[in-house]
Amino acid sequence: MKPLFRWLLDTVLPPSCLACDTPVEKEGQFCVTCFKSANFVSAPLCRCCGVPLPYAEAGGGVRKCPSCIATAPAFTQARAALRYDETAKRMILPLKYADHTEAVKGLAELMRRPGEPLLQAANLLVPVPLHATRLRARRFNQAALLAIQLARLTGRPVGVDLLVRRRETMPLEGLDLAARRAELEGAIAMRPDGDVRGKRVLLIDDVMTSGTTANECARVMLEAGARRVDVLTAARVADPRFEALALA
Ligand SMILES: [Zn+2]
Ligand SMILES: [Zn+2]
């Protein structure tokens, strides 16, 4: 619920930018300054997990990042709208609060462009189930809000609670790949009456960090008979090793 004074302000003032207080024409928009400072994920990127890469392959080919070459993820492709930096954080932060509607609209709109081919080909949109570490602080799933809005925009069906968290997990930050996978093992499951057999599923989340959670969700759905699973997120954390190379 919005506090009354906020509701009053919203009704008398023009809508403000999704990431700051600058007035904008329509709700769900960014102001010019924020839009310019938004760091969109752009090529070259890993053709599999979508992580921005420092160099394009000679001859214009699209290559895979070292992580995907070492261990192919369960999902086929992951794409994201924004690099997860300070601007992206400011855009995604409102999802945590009750008056999230505008932020959801704006972010879903940003996700459409990089996600277009995946959205077109998907039979079903499925949000990553609520991160257990955040469950205590929140009553709703921000990934589900984005999935519902993308379903509205594209006419694709959405399975809001198709995946469930069976137990709490520790934050995965700072753990290596093996430890992250071990922490998530058995933590995510299909709802017993959920059916993904033969479907091409697009998994939706707000931020992709290492991709381990997305990978586990994809693995569970493929095991349940999904034909293919892709991933679309509002933002993704760039690999610091590649960022250093790109700046060198
Ligand atoms: Zn702004
Ligand atoms: Zn990759």
PDB file of C-alpha atoms and ligand atoms in Angstrom:
ATOM      1  CA  MET A   1       0.000   0.000   0.000  1.00  0.00           C
ATOM      2  CA  LYS A   2       1.205   3.458  -0.840  1.00  0.00           C
ATOM      3  CA  PRO A   3       1.418   5.926   1.990  1.00  0.00           C
ATOM      4  CA  LEU A   4      -1.369   8.485   1.635  1.00  0.00           C
ATOM      5  CA  PHE A   5       0.940  11.446   1.061  1.00  0.00           C
ATOM      6  CA  ARG A   6       2.703   9.563  -1.728  1.00  0.00           C
ATOM      7  CA  TRP A   7      -0.612   8.722  -3.319  1.00  0.00           C
ATOM      8  CA  LEU A   8      -1.622  12.382  -3.135  1.00  0.00           C
ATOM      9  CA  LEU A   9       1.669  13.431  -4.718  1.00  0.00           C
ATOM     10  CA  ASP A  10       1.210  10.895  -7.519  1.00  0.00           C
ATOM     11  CA  THR A  11      -2.203  12.220  -8.338  1.00  0.00           C
ATOM     12  CA  VAL A  12      -1.201  15.883  -8.526  1.00  0.00           C
ATOM     13  CA  LEU A  13       2.368  15.683  -9.849  1.00  0.00           C
ATOM     14  CA  PRO A  14       3.552  14.424 -13.239  1.00  0.00           C
ATOM     15  CA  PRO A  15       5.095  10.937 -13.147  1.00  0.00           C
ATOM     16  CA  SER A  16       8.787  10.833 -12.280  1.00  0.00           C
ATOM     17  CA  CYS A  17      11.678   8.981 -13.897  1.00  0.00           C
ATOM     18  CA  LEU A  18      12.023   5.313 -12.905  1.00  0.00           C
ATOM     19  CA  ALA A  19      15.477   5.912 -11.493  1.00  0.00           C
ATOM     20  CA  CYS A  20      15.345   9.473 -10.096  1.00  0.00           C
ATOM     21  CA  ASP A  21      12.892  12.251  -9.206  1.00  0.00           C
ATOM     22  CA  THR A  22      12.990  14.079 -12.563  1.00  0.00           C
ATOM     23  CA  PRO A  23       9.468  14.519 -13.993  1.00  0.00           C
ATOM     24  CA  VAL A  24       8.779  12.648 -17.245  1.00  0.00           C
ATOM     25  CA  GLU A  25       5.868  12.684 -19.697  1.00  0.00           C
ATOM     26  CA  LYS A  26       4.520   9.191 -19.175  1.00  0.00           C
ATOM     27  CA  GLU A  27       4.795   6.785 -16.277  1.00  0.00           C
ATOM     28  CA  GLY A  28       7.243   3.942 -16.830  1.00  0.00           C
ATOM     29  CA  GLN A  29       9.840   6.168 -18.528  1.00  0.00           C
ATOM     30  CA  PHE A  30      13.384   7.190 -17.725  1.00  0.00           C
ATOM     31  CA  CYS A  31      14.513  10.803 -17.864  1.00  0.00           C
ATOM     32  CA  VAL A  32      17.044  11.711 -20.572  1.00  0.00           C
ATOM     33  CA  THR A  33      19.951  11.771 -18.101  1.00  0.00           C
ATOM     34  CA  CYS A  34      19.201   8.337 -16.661  1.00  0.00           C
ATOM     35  CA  PHE A  35      18.563   6.846 -20.098  1.00  0.00           C
ATOM     36  CA  LYS A  36      21.946   8.170 -21.292  1.00  0.00           C
ATOM     37  CA  SER A  37      23.732   6.786 -18.246  1.00  0.00           C
ATOM     38  CA  ALA A  38      22.016   3.389 -18.590  1.00  0.00           C
ATOM     39  CA  ASN A  39      24.566   0.816 -19.612  1.00  0.00           C
ATOM     40  CA  PHE A  40      22.810  -1.480 -22.073  1.00  0.00           C
ATOM     41  CA  VAL A  41      24.295  -4.889 -22.699  1.00  0.00           C
ATOM     42  CA  SER A  42      25.713  -4.750 -26.222  1.00  0.00           C
ATOM     43  CA  ALA A  43      27.747  -6.932 -28.565  1.00  0.00           C
ATOM     44  CA  PRO A  44      30.197  -8.579 -28.428  1.00  0.00           C
ATOM     45  CA  LEU A  45      28.688 -10.995 -25.944  1.00  0.00           C
ATOM     46  CA  CYS A  46      28.848 -14.714 -25.242  1.00  0.00           C
ATOM     47  CA  ARG A  47      26.373 -16.392 -27.619  1.00  0.00           C
ATOM     48  CA  CYS A  48      25.351 -18.717 -24.811  1.00  0.00           C
ATOM     49  CA  CYS A  49      25.192 -16.924 -21.432  1.00  0.00           C
ATOM     50  CA  GLY A  50      25.162 -13.385 -22.897  1.00  0.00           C
ATOM     51  CA  VAL A  51      28.004 -12.025 -20.766  1.00  0.00           C
ATOM     52  CA  PRO A  52      29.613  -8.982 -22.439  1.00  0.00           C
ATOM     53  CA  LEU A  53      32.979  -9.961 -23.953  1.00  0.00           C
ATOM     54  CA  PRO A  54      35.974  -7.659 -24.415  1.00  0.00           C
ATOM     55  CA  TYR A  55      36.621  -8.504 -28.072  1.00  0.00           C
ATOM     56  CA  ALA A  56      34.604  -9.762 -31.010  1.00  0.00           C
ATOM     57  CA  GLU A  57      35.892 -12.897 -32.648  1.00  0.00           C
ATOM     58  CA  ALA A  58      37.970 -12.319 -35.774  1.00  0.00           C
ATOM     59  CA  GLY A  59      35.726 -12.510 -38.845  1.00  0.00           C
ATOM     60  CA  GLY A  60      32.702 -11.303 -36.915  1.00  0.00           C
ATOM     61  CA  GLY A  61      31.829 -14.740 -35.516  1.00  0.00           C
ATOM     62  CA  VAL A  62      30.005 -15.021 -32.218  1.00  0.00           C
ATOM     63  CA  ARG A  63      31.877 -16.916 -29.597  1.00  0.00           C
ATOM     64  CA  LYS A  64      31.345 -18.400 -26.177  1.00  0.00           C
ATOM     65  CA  CYS A  65      32.919 -17.136 -22.962  1.00  0.00           C
ATOM     66  CA  PRO A  66      35.482 -19.318 -21.139  1.00  0.00           C
ATOM     67  CA  SER A  67      32.909 -20.353 -18.478  1.00  0.00           C
ATOM     68  CA  CYS A  68      30.434 -21.640 -21.083  1.00  0.00           C
ATOM     69  CA  ILE A  69      33.220 -23.452 -22.927  1.00  0.00           C
ATOM     70  CA  ALA A  70      34.379 -25.088 -19.677  1.00  0.00           C
ATOM     71  CA  THR A  71      30.875 -26.091 -18.528  1.00  0.00           C
ATOM     72  CA  ALA A  72      27.924 -25.652 -20.882  1.00  0.00           C
ATOM     73  CA  PRO A  73      24.934 -24.259 -18.936  1.00  0.00           C
ATOM     74  CA  ALA A  74      21.620 -26.131 -18.919  1.00  0.00           C
ATOM     75  CA  PHE A  75      19.900 -23.143 -20.544  1.00  0.00           C
ATOM     76  CA  THR A  76      20.526 -22.482 -24.238  1.00  0.00           C
ATOM     77  CA  GLN A  77      20.741 -18.667 -24.267  1.00  0.00           C
ATOM     78  CA  ALA A  78      20.634 -15.929 -21.648  1.00  0.00           C
ATOM     79  CA  ARG A  79      20.080 -12.276 -22.526  1.00  0.00           C
ATOM     80  CA  ALA A  80      19.743  -9.116 -20.432  1.00  0.00           C
ATOM     81  CA  ALA A  81      18.836  -5.491 -21.005  1.00  0.00           C
ATOM     82  CA  LEU A  82      21.285  -3.701 -18.712  1.00  0.00           C
ATOM     83  CA  ARG A  83      24.673  -4.181 -17.179  1.00  0.00           C
ATOM     84  CA  TYR A  84      24.186  -4.327 -13.430  1.00  0.00           C
ATOM     85  CA  ASP A  85      25.771  -1.036 -12.338  1.00  0.00           C
ATOM     86  CA  GLU A  86      24.659   1.888 -10.155  1.00  0.00           C
ATOM     87  CA  THR A  87      22.053   3.097 -12.669  1.00  0.00           C
ATOM     88  CA  ALA A  88      20.640  -0.415 -13.105  1.00  0.00           C
ATOM     89  CA  LYS A  89      20.480  -0.790  -9.324  1.00  0.00           C
ATOM     90  CA  ARG A  90      18.483   2.431  -9.055  1.00  0.00           C
ATOM     91  CA  MET A  91      16.099   1.149 -11.741  1.00  0.00           C
ATOM     92  CA  ILE A  92      15.632  -2.257 -10.128  1.00  0.00           C
ATOM     93  CA  LEU A  93      15.437  -1.050  -6.519  1.00  0.00           C
ATOM     94  CA  PRO A  94      11.784   0.121  -6.794  1.00  0.00           C
ATOM     95  CA  LEU A  95      10.765  -3.514  -7.461  1.00  0.00           C
ATOM     96  CA  LYS A  96      11.462  -4.082  -3.794  1.00  0.00           C
ATOM     97  CA  TYR A  97       8.810  -1.665  -2.674  1.00  0.00           C
ATOM     98  CA  ALA A  98       5.079  -1.656  -2.778  1.00  0.00           C
ATOM     99  CA  ASP A  99       4.755   1.039  -5.460  1.00  0.00           C
ATOM    100  CA  HIS A 100       6.560  -1.049  -8.034  1.00  0.00           C
ATOM    101  CA  THR A 101       4.132  -0.842 -10.940  1.00  0.00           C
ATOM    102  CA  GLU A 102       5.954   1.824 -12.942  1.00  0.00           C
ATOM    103  CA  ALA A 103       9.350   0.207 -12.486  1.00  0.00           C
ATOM    104  CA  VAL A 104       7.988  -3.143 -13.674  1.00  0.00           C
ATOM    105  CA  LYS A 105       6.553  -1.532 -16.808  1.00  0.00           C
ATOM    106  CA  GLY A 106       9.756   0.320 -17.586  1.00  0.00           C
ATOM    107  CA  LEU A 107      12.032  -2.653 -17.043  1.00  0.00           C
ATOM    108  CA  ALA A 108       9.803  -5.046 -19.012  1.00  0.00           C
ATOM    109  CA  GLU A 109       9.874  -2.540 -21.875  1.00  0.00           C
ATOM    110  CA  LEU A 110      13.695  -2.455 -21.747  1.00  0.00           C
ATOM    111  CA  MET A 111      13.827  -6.280 -21.716  1.00  0.00           C
ATOM    112  CA  ARG A 112      11.768  -6.597 -24.883  1.00  0.00           C
ATOM    113  CA  ARG A 113      14.472  -5.562 -27.327  1.00  0.00           C
ATOM    114  CA  PRO A 114      17.260  -7.944 -26.293  1.00  0.00           C
ATOM    115  CA  GLY A 115      14.645 -10.606 -25.509  1.00  0.00           C
ATOM    116  CA  GLU A 116      12.601 -10.311 -28.697  1.00  0.00           C
ATOM    117  CA  PRO A 117      13.694 -13.540 -30.461  1.00  0.00           C
ATOM    118  CA  LEU A 118      13.469 -15.507 -27.213  1.00  0.00           C
ATOM    119  CA  LEU A 119      10.063 -14.056 -26.328  1.00  0.00           C
ATOM    120  CA  GLN A 120       8.775 -14.792 -29.851  1.00  0.00           C
ATOM    121  CA  ALA A 121       9.850 -18.424 -29.699  1.00  0.00           C
ATOM    122  CA  ALA A 122       8.766 -19.128 -26.110  1.00  0.00           C
ATOM    123  CA  ASN A 123       5.693 -21.248 -25.302  1.00  0.00           C
ATOM    124  CA  LEU A 124       5.807 -20.304 -21.640  1.00  0.00           C
ATOM    125  CA  LEU A 125       7.330 -17.595 -19.426  1.00  0.00           C
ATOM    126  CA  VAL A 126       8.446 -18.766 -15.981  1.00  0.00           C
ATOM    127  CA  PRO A 127       9.847 -16.507 -13.235  1.00  0.00           C
ATOM    128  CA  VAL A 128      12.727 -17.631 -11.043  1.00  0.00           C
ATOM    129  CA  PRO A 129      11.093 -18.492  -7.698  1.00  0.00           C
ATOM    130  CA  LEU A 130      11.563 -15.940  -4.940  1.00  0.00           C
ATOM    131  CA  HIS A 131      15.062 -15.794  -3.564  1.00  0.00           C
ATOM    132  CA  ALA A 132      14.757 -17.273  -0.112  1.00  0.00           C
ATOM    133  CA  THR A 133      17.210 -14.815   1.379  1.00  0.00           C
ATOM    134  CA  ARG A 134      14.889 -11.983   0.396  1.00  0.00           C
ATOM    135  CA  LEU A 135      11.698 -13.735   1.382  1.00  0.00           C
ATOM    136  CA  ARG A 136      11.781 -12.349   4.892  1.00  0.00           C
ATOM    137  CA  ALA A 137      11.929  -8.767   3.653  1.00  0.00           C
ATOM    138  CA  ARG A 138       9.385  -9.083   0.841  1.00  0.00           C
ATOM    139  CA  ARG A 139       5.949 -10.453   0.253  1.00  0.00           C
ATOM    140  CA  PHE A 140       6.097 -10.796  -3.518  1.00  0.00           C
ATOM    141  CA  ASN A 141       8.409 -12.054  -6.221  1.00  0.00           C
ATOM    142  CA  GLN A 142       9.929  -9.325  -8.405  1.00  0.00           C
ATOM    143  CA  ALA A 143      10.763 -11.891 -11.116  1.00  0.00           C
ATOM    144  CA  ALA A 144       7.084 -12.857 -11.244  1.00  0.00           C
ATOM    145  CA  LEU A 145       6.049  -9.199 -11.657  1.00  0.00           C
ATOM    146  CA  LEU A 146       8.381  -8.887 -14.665  1.00  0.00           C
ATOM    147  CA  ALA A 147       7.183 -12.200 -16.143  1.00  0.00           C
ATOM    148  CA  ILE A 148       3.528 -11.160 -15.803  1.00  0.00           C
ATOM    149  CA  GLN A 149       4.199  -7.807 -17.473  1.00  0.00           C
ATOM    150  CA  LEU A 150       6.174  -9.436 -20.322  1.00  0.00           C
ATOM    151  CA  ALA A 151       3.325 -11.923 -20.778  1.00  0.00           C
ATOM    152  CA  ARG A 152       0.906  -8.994 -21.053  1.00  0.00           C
ATOM    153  CA  LEU A 153       3.096  -7.279 -23.627  1.00  0.00           C
ATOM    154  CA  THR A 154       3.693 -10.355 -25.788  1.00  0.00           C
ATOM    155  CA  GLY A 155       0.597 -12.497 -25.266  1.00  0.00           C
ATOM    156  CA  ARG A 156       2.747 -15.401 -24.085  1.00  0.00           C
ATOM    157  CA  PRO A 157       1.377 -17.633 -21.316  1.00  0.00           C
ATOM    158  CA  VAL A 158       3.056 -17.332 -17.919  1.00  0.00           C
ATOM    159  CA  GLY A 159       3.515 -19.994 -15.232  1.00  0.00           C
ATOM    160  CA  VAL A 160       3.878 -17.752 -12.200  1.00  0.00           C
ATOM    161  CA  ASP A 161       4.437 -20.411  -9.543  1.00  0.00           C
ATOM    162  CA  LEU A 162       5.561 -23.252 -11.774  1.00  0.00           C
ATOM    163  CA  LEU A 163       8.900 -23.386  -9.967  1.00  0.00           C
ATOM    164  CA  VAL A 164       9.099 -23.382  -6.191  1.00  0.00           C
ATOM    165  CA  ARG A 165      11.833 -23.025  -3.607  1.00  0.00           C
ATOM    166  CA  ARG A 166      11.850 -26.068  -1.400  1.00  0.00           C
ATOM    167  CA  ARG A 167      14.283 -24.750   1.159  1.00  0.00           C
ATOM    168  CA  GLU A 168      16.241 -21.684   2.101  1.00  0.00           C
ATOM    169  CA  THR A 169      19.632 -21.189   0.492  1.00  0.00           C
ATOM    170  CA  MET A 170      22.611 -19.081   1.485  1.00  0.00           C
ATOM    171  CA  PRO A 171      23.558 -16.085  -0.655  1.00  0.00           C
ATOM    172  CA  LEU A 172      25.709 -17.432  -3.511  1.00  0.00           C
ATOM    173  CA  GLU A 173      28.008 -14.422  -3.770  1.00  0.00           C
ATOM    174  CA  GLY A 174      31.629 -15.275  -3.091  1.00  0.00           C
ATOM    175  CA  LEU A 175      31.181 -19.041  -3.536  1.00  0.00           C
ATOM    176  CA  ASP A 176      32.928 -20.862  -6.381  1.00  0.00           C
ATOM    177  CA  LEU A 177      30.917 -22.736  -9.018  1.00  0.00           C
ATOM    178  CA  ALA A 178      31.009 -26.103  -7.254  1.00  0.00           C
ATOM    179  CA  ALA A 179      29.948 -24.573  -3.925  1.00  0.00           C
ATOM    180  CA  ARG A 180      27.151 -22.566  -5.572  1.00  0.00           C
ATOM    181  CA  ARG A 181      25.786 -25.662  -7.308  1.00  0.00           C
ATOM    182  CA  ALA A 182      26.035 -27.677  -4.079  1.00  0.00           C
ATOM    183  CA  GLU A 183      24.170 -24.933  -2.177  1.00  0.00           C
ATOM    184  CA  LEU A 184      21.334 -24.946  -4.729  1.00  0.00           C
ATOM    185  CA  GLU A 185      21.098 -28.714  -5.115  1.00  0.00           C
ATOM    186  CA  GLY A 186      17.485 -29.770  -4.545  1.00  0.00           C
ATOM    187  CA  ALA A 187      16.467 -26.226  -3.553  1.00  0.00           C
ATOM    188  CA  ILE A 188      14.355 -25.586  -6.656  1.00  0.00           C
ATOM    189  CA  ALA A 189      11.617 -27.891  -7.880  1.00  0.00           C
ATOM    190  CA  MET A 190       8.647 -28.010 -10.221  1.00  0.00           C
ATOM    191  CA  ARG A 191       5.228 -27.603  -8.672  1.00  0.00           C
ATOM    192  CA  PRO A 192       3.811 -31.175  -8.631  1.00  0.00           C
ATOM    193  CA  ASP A 193       1.029 -30.388 -11.125  1.00  0.00           C
ATOM    194  CA  GLY A 194       3.248 -28.191 -13.325  1.00  0.00           C
ATOM    195  CA  ASP A 195       3.720 -29.346 -16.919  1.00  0.00           C
ATOM    196  CA  VAL A 196       6.523 -28.153 -19.178  1.00  0.00           C
ATOM    197  CA  ARG A 197       6.746 -31.247 -21.389  1.00  0.00           C
ATOM    198  CA  GLY A 198       7.700 -30.343 -24.957  1.00  0.00           C
ATOM    199  CA  LYS A 199       7.647 -26.628 -24.172  1.00  0.00           C
ATOM    200  CA  ARG A 200      10.181 -23.981 -24.958  1.00  0.00           C
ATOM    201  CA  VAL A 201      10.434 -22.044 -21.709  1.00  0.00           C
ATOM    202  CA  LEU A 202      11.775 -18.534 -21.135  1.00  0.00           C
ATOM    203  CA  LEU A 203      12.956 -18.050 -17.578  1.00  0.00           C
ATOM    204  CA  ILE A 204      12.593 -14.485 -16.238  1.00  0.00           C
ATOM    205  CA  ASP A 205      14.522 -12.777 -13.423  1.00  0.00           C
ATOM    206  CA  ASP A 206      15.520  -9.274 -12.363  1.00  0.00           C
ATOM    207  CA  VAL A 207      19.285  -9.763 -12.093  1.00  0.00           C
ATOM    208  CA  MET A 208      21.561 -12.541 -13.293  1.00  0.00           C
ATOM    209  CA  THR A 209      24.777 -12.765 -11.305  1.00  0.00           C
ATOM    210  CA  SER A 210      26.739 -15.996 -11.860  1.00  0.00           C
ATOM    211  CA  GLY A 211      23.889 -17.741 -13.673  1.00  0.00           C
ATOM    212  CA  THR A 212      23.913 -20.637 -11.191  1.00  0.00           C
ATOM    213  CA  THR A 213      20.298 -20.091 -10.095  1.00  0.00           C
ATOM    214  CA  ALA A 214      19.110 -19.764 -13.704  1.00  0.00           C
ATOM    215  CA  ASN A 215      21.072 -22.888 -14.552  1.00  0.00           C
ATOM    216  CA  GLU A 216      19.436 -24.857 -11.735  1.00  0.00           C
ATOM    217  CA  CYS A 217      15.940 -23.674 -12.766  1.00  0.00           C
ATOM    218  CA  ALA A 218      16.695 -24.700 -16.361  1.00  0.00           C
ATOM    219  CA  ARG A 219      18.043 -28.073 -15.278  1.00  0.00           C
ATOM    220  CA  VAL A 220      14.896 -28.824 -13.256  1.00  0.00           C
ATOM    221  CA  MET A 221      12.578 -27.916 -16.150  1.00  0.00           C
ATOM    222  CA  LEU A 222      14.612 -29.839 -18.743  1.00  0.00           C
ATOM    223  CA  GLU A 223      14.499 -32.864 -16.451  1.00  0.00           C
ATOM    224  CA  ALA A 224      10.710 -32.411 -16.338  1.00  0.00           C
ATOM    225  CA  GLY A 225      10.597 -32.593 -20.137  1.00  0.00           C
ATOM    226  CA  ALA A 226      10.995 -28.983 -21.334  1.00  0.00           C
ATOM    227  CA  ARG A 227      12.287 -28.880 -24.929  1.00  0.00           C
ATOM    228  CA  ARG A 228      14.546 -25.907 -24.341  1.00  0.00           C
ATOM    229  CA  VAL A 229      15.039 -23.236 -21.675  1.00  0.00           C
ATOM    230  CA  ASP A 230      16.347 -19.691 -22.271  1.00  0.00           C
ATOM    231  CA  VAL A 231      16.796 -16.849 -19.812  1.00  0.00           C
ATOM    232  CA  LEU A 232      15.862 -13.158 -19.932  1.00  0.00           C
ATOM    233  CA  THR A 233      16.790 -10.752 -17.139  1.00  0.00           C
ATOM    234  CA  ALA A 234      16.504  -7.003 -16.616  1.00  0.00           C
ATOM    235  CA  ALA A 235      20.196  -6.778 -15.721  1.00  0.00           C
ATOM    236  CA  ARG A 236      23.258  -8.935 -15.569  1.00  0.00           C
ATOM    237  CA  VAL A 237      26.496  -8.655 -13.668  1.00  0.00           C
ATOM    238  CA  ALA A 238      29.381  -8.333 -16.119  1.00  0.00           C
ATOM    239  CA  ASP A 239      32.421 -10.541 -15.614  1.00  0.00           C
ATOM    240  CA  PRO A 240      35.068  -8.350 -13.929  1.00  0.00           C
ATOM    241  CA  ARG A 241      37.859 -10.235 -15.728  1.00  0.00           C
ATOM    242  CA  PHE A 242      36.480  -9.197 -19.141  1.00  0.00           C
ATOM    243  CA  GLU A 243      35.772  -5.644 -18.000  1.00  0.00           C
ATOM    244  CA  ALA A 244      39.438  -5.236 -17.015  1.00  0.00           C
ATOM    245  CA  LEU A 245      40.508  -6.551 -20.423  1.00  0.00           C
ATOM    246  CA  ALA A 246      38.159  -4.202 -22.270  1.00  0.00           C
ATOM    247  CA  LEU A 247      39.551  -1.195 -20.421  1.00  0.00           C
ATOM    248  CA  ALA A 248      43.200  -2.188 -20.891  1.00  0.00           C
TER     249      ALA A 248
HETATM  250 ZN    ZN B   1      16.184   9.926 -14.080  1.00  0.00          ZN
HETATM  251 ZN    ZN B   2      29.053 -17.571 -21.553  1.00  0.00          ZN
END
